GROMACS .gro file of C-alpha atoms in nm:
model
  217
    1MET     CA    1   1.410  -7.524  -0.381
    2ALA     CA    2   1.706  -7.311  -0.280
    3ARG     CA    3   1.728  -7.226   0.074
    4PRO     CA    4   1.661  -6.855   0.132
    5TYR     CA    5   1.952  -6.635   0.251
    6LYS     CA    6   1.930  -6.556   0.618
    7PRO     CA    7   1.958  -6.256   0.670
    8GLY     CA    8   1.826  -6.177   0.331
    9PRO     CA    9   1.786  -6.042   0.079
   10LYS     CA   10   2.164  -6.061  -0.026
   11GLN     CA   11   2.330  -5.826  -0.257
   12PHE     CA   12   2.595  -5.908  -0.539
   13VAL     CA   13   2.761  -5.694  -0.783
   14PHE     CA   14   2.811  -5.835  -1.140
   15ALA     CA   15   3.076  -5.666  -1.372
   16VAL     CA   16   3.266  -5.721  -1.684
   17GLY     CA   17   3.502  -5.414  -1.654
   18ASP     CA   18   3.302  -5.181  -1.889
   19GLY     CA   19   3.167  -4.964  -1.592
   20ASP     CA   20   2.801  -5.092  -1.634
   21ASP     CA   21   2.791  -5.297  -1.331
   22GLN     CA   22   2.470  -5.467  -1.231
   23HIS     CA   23   2.377  -5.463  -0.869
   24VAL     CA   24   2.125  -5.728  -0.784
   25SER     CA   25   1.938  -5.797  -0.450
   26VAL     CA   26   1.821  -6.172  -0.436
   27GLY     CA   27   1.646  -6.389  -0.180
   28ASP     CA   28   1.823  -6.719  -0.233
   29PRO     CA   29   2.113  -6.862  -0.439
   30GLN     CA   30   1.883  -6.990  -0.729
   31GLU     CA   31   1.752  -6.634  -0.769
   32ALA     CA   32   2.119  -6.517  -0.777
   33TYR     CA   33   2.214  -6.779  -1.025
   34GLU     CA   34   1.931  -6.690  -1.265
   35ALA     CA   35   2.024  -6.323  -1.259
   36PHE     CA   36   2.391  -6.401  -1.316
   37SER     CA   37   2.315  -6.651  -1.593
   38ALA     CA   38   2.130  -6.378  -1.787
   39PHE     CA   39   2.422  -6.130  -1.731
   40PHE     CA   40   2.679  -6.393  -1.842
   41ARG     CA   41   2.501  -6.501  -2.152
   42GLY     CA   42   2.413  -6.147  -2.260
   43ARG     CA   43   2.772  -6.020  -2.289
   44GLU     CA   44   3.104  -6.097  -2.453
   45SER     CA   45   3.381  -6.037  -2.217
   46GLU     CA   46   3.728  -6.167  -2.124
   47THR     CA   47   3.617  -6.169  -1.758
   48TYR     CA   48   3.305  -6.176  -1.561
   49THR     CA   49   3.316  -6.085  -1.183
   50ILE     CA   50   3.067  -6.169  -0.907
   51THR     CA   51   3.145  -5.962  -0.597
   52ASP     CA   52   2.998  -6.027  -0.248
   53GLU     CA   53   3.101  -5.683  -0.102
   54PRO     CA   54   2.970  -5.752   0.263
   55ALA     CA   55   3.168  -6.069   0.272
   56ARG     CA   56   3.455  -5.922   0.089
   57GLN     CA   57   3.483  -6.201  -0.152
   58ARG     CA   58   3.457  -6.241  -0.538
   59LEU     CA   59   3.463  -6.490  -0.820
   60VAL     CA   60   3.611  -6.404  -1.151
   61LEU     CA   61   3.534  -6.611  -1.455
   62GLY     CA   62   3.771  -6.587  -1.774
   63PRO     CA   63   3.627  -6.813  -2.033
   64ARG     CA   64   3.872  -6.679  -2.311
   65LEU     CA   65   4.161  -6.756  -2.075
   66GLY     CA   66   4.028  -7.087  -1.950
   67VAL     CA   67   4.054  -6.965  -1.586
   68ILE     CA   68   3.849  -6.934  -1.288
   69SER     CA   69   3.969  -6.723  -0.982
   70ARG     CA   70   3.838  -6.689  -0.640
   71VAL     CA   71   3.939  -6.411  -0.397
   72THR     CA   72   3.874  -6.336  -0.021
   73GLU     CA   73   3.993  -6.041   0.154
   74ALA     CA   74   3.834  -6.126   0.489
   75ASP     CA   75   4.025  -6.276   0.780
   76HIS     CA   76   4.330  -6.429   0.588
   77PRO     CA   77   4.323  -6.268   0.250
   78ARG     CA   78   4.411  -6.504  -0.031
   79SER     CA   79   4.336  -6.585  -0.389
   80GLU     CA   80   4.334  -6.910  -0.600
   81HIS     CA   81   4.303  -7.008  -0.953
   82LEU     CA   82   4.178  -7.294  -1.145
   83ARG     CA   83   4.238  -7.420  -1.509
   84VAL     CA   84   3.903  -7.487  -1.695
   85ASP     CA   85   3.908  -7.749  -1.961
   86ARG     CA   86   3.544  -7.757  -2.032
   87PRO     CA   87   3.314  -7.444  -2.105
   88ASN     CA   88   3.020  -7.588  -1.902
   89ARG     CA   89   3.222  -7.520  -1.575
   90TYR     CA   90   3.176  -7.165  -1.548
   91LEU     CA   91   2.803  -7.124  -1.441
   92PRO     CA   92   2.822  -7.420  -1.205
   93SER     CA   93   3.097  -7.264  -1.025
   94ALA     CA   94   2.904  -6.938  -0.995
   95MET     CA   95   2.621  -7.139  -0.836
   96LEU     CA   96   2.858  -7.271  -0.571
   97PHE     CA   97   2.970  -6.919  -0.503
   98PHE     CA   98   2.613  -6.799  -0.449
   99GLU     CA   99   2.552  -7.092  -0.211
  100ASN     CA  100   2.858  -7.094   0.006
  101GLY     CA  101   3.103  -6.812  -0.103
  102TYR     CA  102   3.471  -6.876  -0.135
  103ALA     CA  103   3.454  -7.194   0.063
  104GLY     CA  104   3.185  -7.331  -0.159
  105LEU     CA  105   3.438  -7.401  -0.449
  106ASP     CA  106   3.676  -7.592  -0.227
  107HIS     CA  107   3.612  -7.916  -0.411
  108PHE     CA  108   3.539  -7.771  -0.750
  109GLY     CA  109   3.892  -7.855  -0.882
  110GLN     CA  110   4.254  -7.810  -0.867
  111TRP     CA  111   4.322  -7.475  -0.718
  112PHE     CA  112   4.646  -7.297  -0.732
  113ALA     CA  113   4.786  -6.997  -0.534
  114ASP     CA  114   5.005  -6.892  -0.818
  115LEU     CA  115   4.835  -6.799  -1.146
  116ALA     CA  116   5.168  -6.885  -1.334
  117ASP     CA  117   5.124  -7.259  -1.219
  118LEU     CA  118   4.824  -7.295  -1.473
  119ASP     CA  119   5.071  -7.242  -1.759
  120ALA     CA  120   5.232  -7.598  -1.662
  121THR     CA  121   5.132  -7.909  -1.862
  122PRO     CA  122   4.828  -8.091  -1.700
  123GLU     CA  123   5.056  -8.372  -1.585
  124ILE     CA  124   5.285  -8.118  -1.388
  125ARG     CA  125   4.975  -7.935  -1.261
  126GLY     CA  126   4.835  -8.277  -1.137
  127ALA     CA  127   5.158  -8.386  -0.957
  128ALA     CA  128   5.208  -8.055  -0.791
  129ARG     CA  129   4.841  -8.055  -0.665
  130ALA     CA  130   4.904  -8.409  -0.531
  131ALA     CA  131   5.198  -8.306  -0.340
  132THR     CA  132   5.000  -8.045  -0.141
  133PHE     CA  133   4.824  -8.332   0.037
  134THR     CA  134   5.039  -8.467   0.323
  135THR     CA  135   4.785  -8.644   0.543
  136GLU     CA  136   4.583  -8.956   0.463
  137ALA     CA  137   4.260  -8.775   0.554
  138ALA     CA  138   4.306  -8.497   0.326
  139ALA     CA  139   4.436  -8.721   0.036
  140ILE     CA  140   4.135  -8.968   0.073
  141ASP     CA  141   3.904  -8.634   0.048
  142GLU     CA  142   4.065  -8.528  -0.269
  143VAL     CA  143   4.026  -8.874  -0.424
  144GLY     CA  144   3.664  -8.865  -0.329
  145ARG     CA  145   3.638  -8.526  -0.508
  146ILE     CA  146   3.794  -8.674  -0.821
  147TRP     CA  147   3.569  -8.978  -0.798
  148ALA     CA  148   3.246  -8.777  -0.747
  149ASP     CA  149   3.307  -8.585  -1.067
  150SER     CA  150   3.281  -8.878  -1.308
  151GLY     CA  151   3.322  -9.218  -1.120
  152TYR     CA  152   3.116  -9.505  -1.009
  153VAL     CA  153   3.152  -9.840  -0.837
  154ASP     CA  154   3.147 -10.149  -1.064
  155PRO     CA  155   2.852 -10.378  -1.017
  156THR     CA  156   3.049 -10.633  -0.818
  157ASP     CA  157   3.164 -10.372  -0.561
  158ARG     CA  158   3.507 -10.485  -0.617
  159TYR     CA  159   3.647 -10.180  -0.791
  160TYR     CA  160   3.609  -9.796  -0.803
  161ILE     CA  161   3.614  -9.667  -1.151
  162PHE     CA  162   3.738  -9.302  -1.199
  163PHE     CA  163   3.684  -9.104  -1.532
  164ASP     CA  164   3.401  -9.309  -1.647
  165SER     CA  165   3.396  -9.329  -2.043
  166LYS     CA  166   3.664  -9.074  -2.070
  167ASP     CA  167   3.959  -9.077  -2.328
  168ILE     CA  168   4.312  -9.048  -2.209
  169ASP     CA  169   4.326  -8.685  -2.325
  170ASP     CA  170   4.035  -8.580  -2.087
  171ASP     CA  171   4.082  -8.475  -1.743
  172ARG     CA  172   4.461  -8.503  -1.784
  173ALA     CA  173   4.543  -8.297  -1.463
  174ASP     CA  174   4.303  -8.473  -1.234
  175ARG     CA  175   4.410  -8.820  -1.364
  176ALA     CA  176   4.800  -8.719  -1.300
  177GLU     CA  177   4.692  -8.620  -0.953
  178LEU     CA  178   4.493  -8.914  -0.894
  179LEU     CA  179   4.770  -9.143  -0.967
  180LYS     CA  180   4.996  -8.983  -0.730
  181LEU     CA  181   4.749  -9.001  -0.459
  182ILE     CA  182   4.694  -9.360  -0.526
  183GLU     CA  183   5.064  -9.423  -0.476
  184PHE     CA  184   5.067  -9.201  -0.160
  185LEU     CA  185   4.778  -9.388  -0.010
  186GLY     CA  186   4.900  -9.742  -0.101
  187LEU     CA  187   4.566  -9.814  -0.289
  188GLU     CA  188   4.572 -10.082  -0.552
  189ARG     CA  189   4.524  -9.979  -0.918
  190VAL     CA  190   4.426 -10.271  -1.151
  191ASP     CA  191   4.414 -10.317  -1.514
  192ALA     CA  192   4.075 -10.188  -1.683
  193PRO     CA  193   3.884 -10.433  -1.880
  194ALA     CA  194   3.962 -10.435  -2.259
  195GLU     CA  195   3.628 -10.263  -2.332
  196ALA     CA  196   3.687  -9.959  -2.090
  197ALA     CA  197   3.743  -9.620  -2.229
  198GLY     CA  198   4.131  -9.533  -2.246
  199GLY     CA  199   4.113  -9.281  -1.965
  200GLU     CA  200   3.946  -9.486  -1.715
  201VAL     CA  201   4.126  -9.570  -1.398
  202TRP     CA  202   4.022  -9.865  -1.185
  203VAL     CA  203   4.108  -9.903  -0.820
  204ARG     CA  204   4.047 -10.207  -0.606
  205ALA     CA  205   3.787 -10.137  -0.323
  206ASP     CA  206   3.931 -10.025  -0.007
  207PRO     CA  207   3.755  -9.950   0.330
  208ARG     CA  208   3.878  -9.599   0.315
  209LEU     CA  209   3.736  -9.553  -0.035
  210ASP     CA  210   3.401  -9.705   0.075
  211ALA     CA  211   3.360  -9.449   0.342
  212GLU     CA  212   3.471  -9.151   0.145
  213CYS     CA  213   3.276  -9.220  -0.170
  214GLU     CA  214   2.961  -9.293   0.032
  215ARG     CA  215   2.996  -8.937   0.159
  216TRP     CA  216   3.001  -8.816  -0.199
  217SER     CA  217   2.731  -9.031  -0.324
   0.00000   0.00000   0.00000
């Protein structure tokens, strides 16, 4: 059961740019998600915007462009953008926004401050994202995010497997980023078994990975 908003209820505005905005007052994130799901599925638009006016934050979903943007105008105003490769990513991003606002999407994917960066190849985007992590702690945290999305520990506890059952053309940006982070952290990548999917990345267990992946489990 979703934790109620305190103080509550909370107000959001849903919009698609046609002037027919929907104002909702909801008691918890699940109620907000259900209201937005109905709004999202009942319209055809290039963009869908969720605005939290009291917090001065908004989330913009662009299914036709393959982009999600998050904006905050509070404290230190900023905006970030995310390339979306799978259509089932939009509504989960809305749920995270309803739960924890702008910060709730910190670990949702590869965010870039410049929208133009999203036009680069996945490999260039991944390498550029990896270069933003300059400390071991931040890099390990990002490796944990990537692992949590589609990874597991092999039954012998000797390896961490990333991109389980994925083909080489899946998750290209995240894979490029991971390979750079493995190098930065000095982790040991090993050859995947012959029966593994072509996109899997196998890394030998490391105490730093043990601690981080336990946190994400």
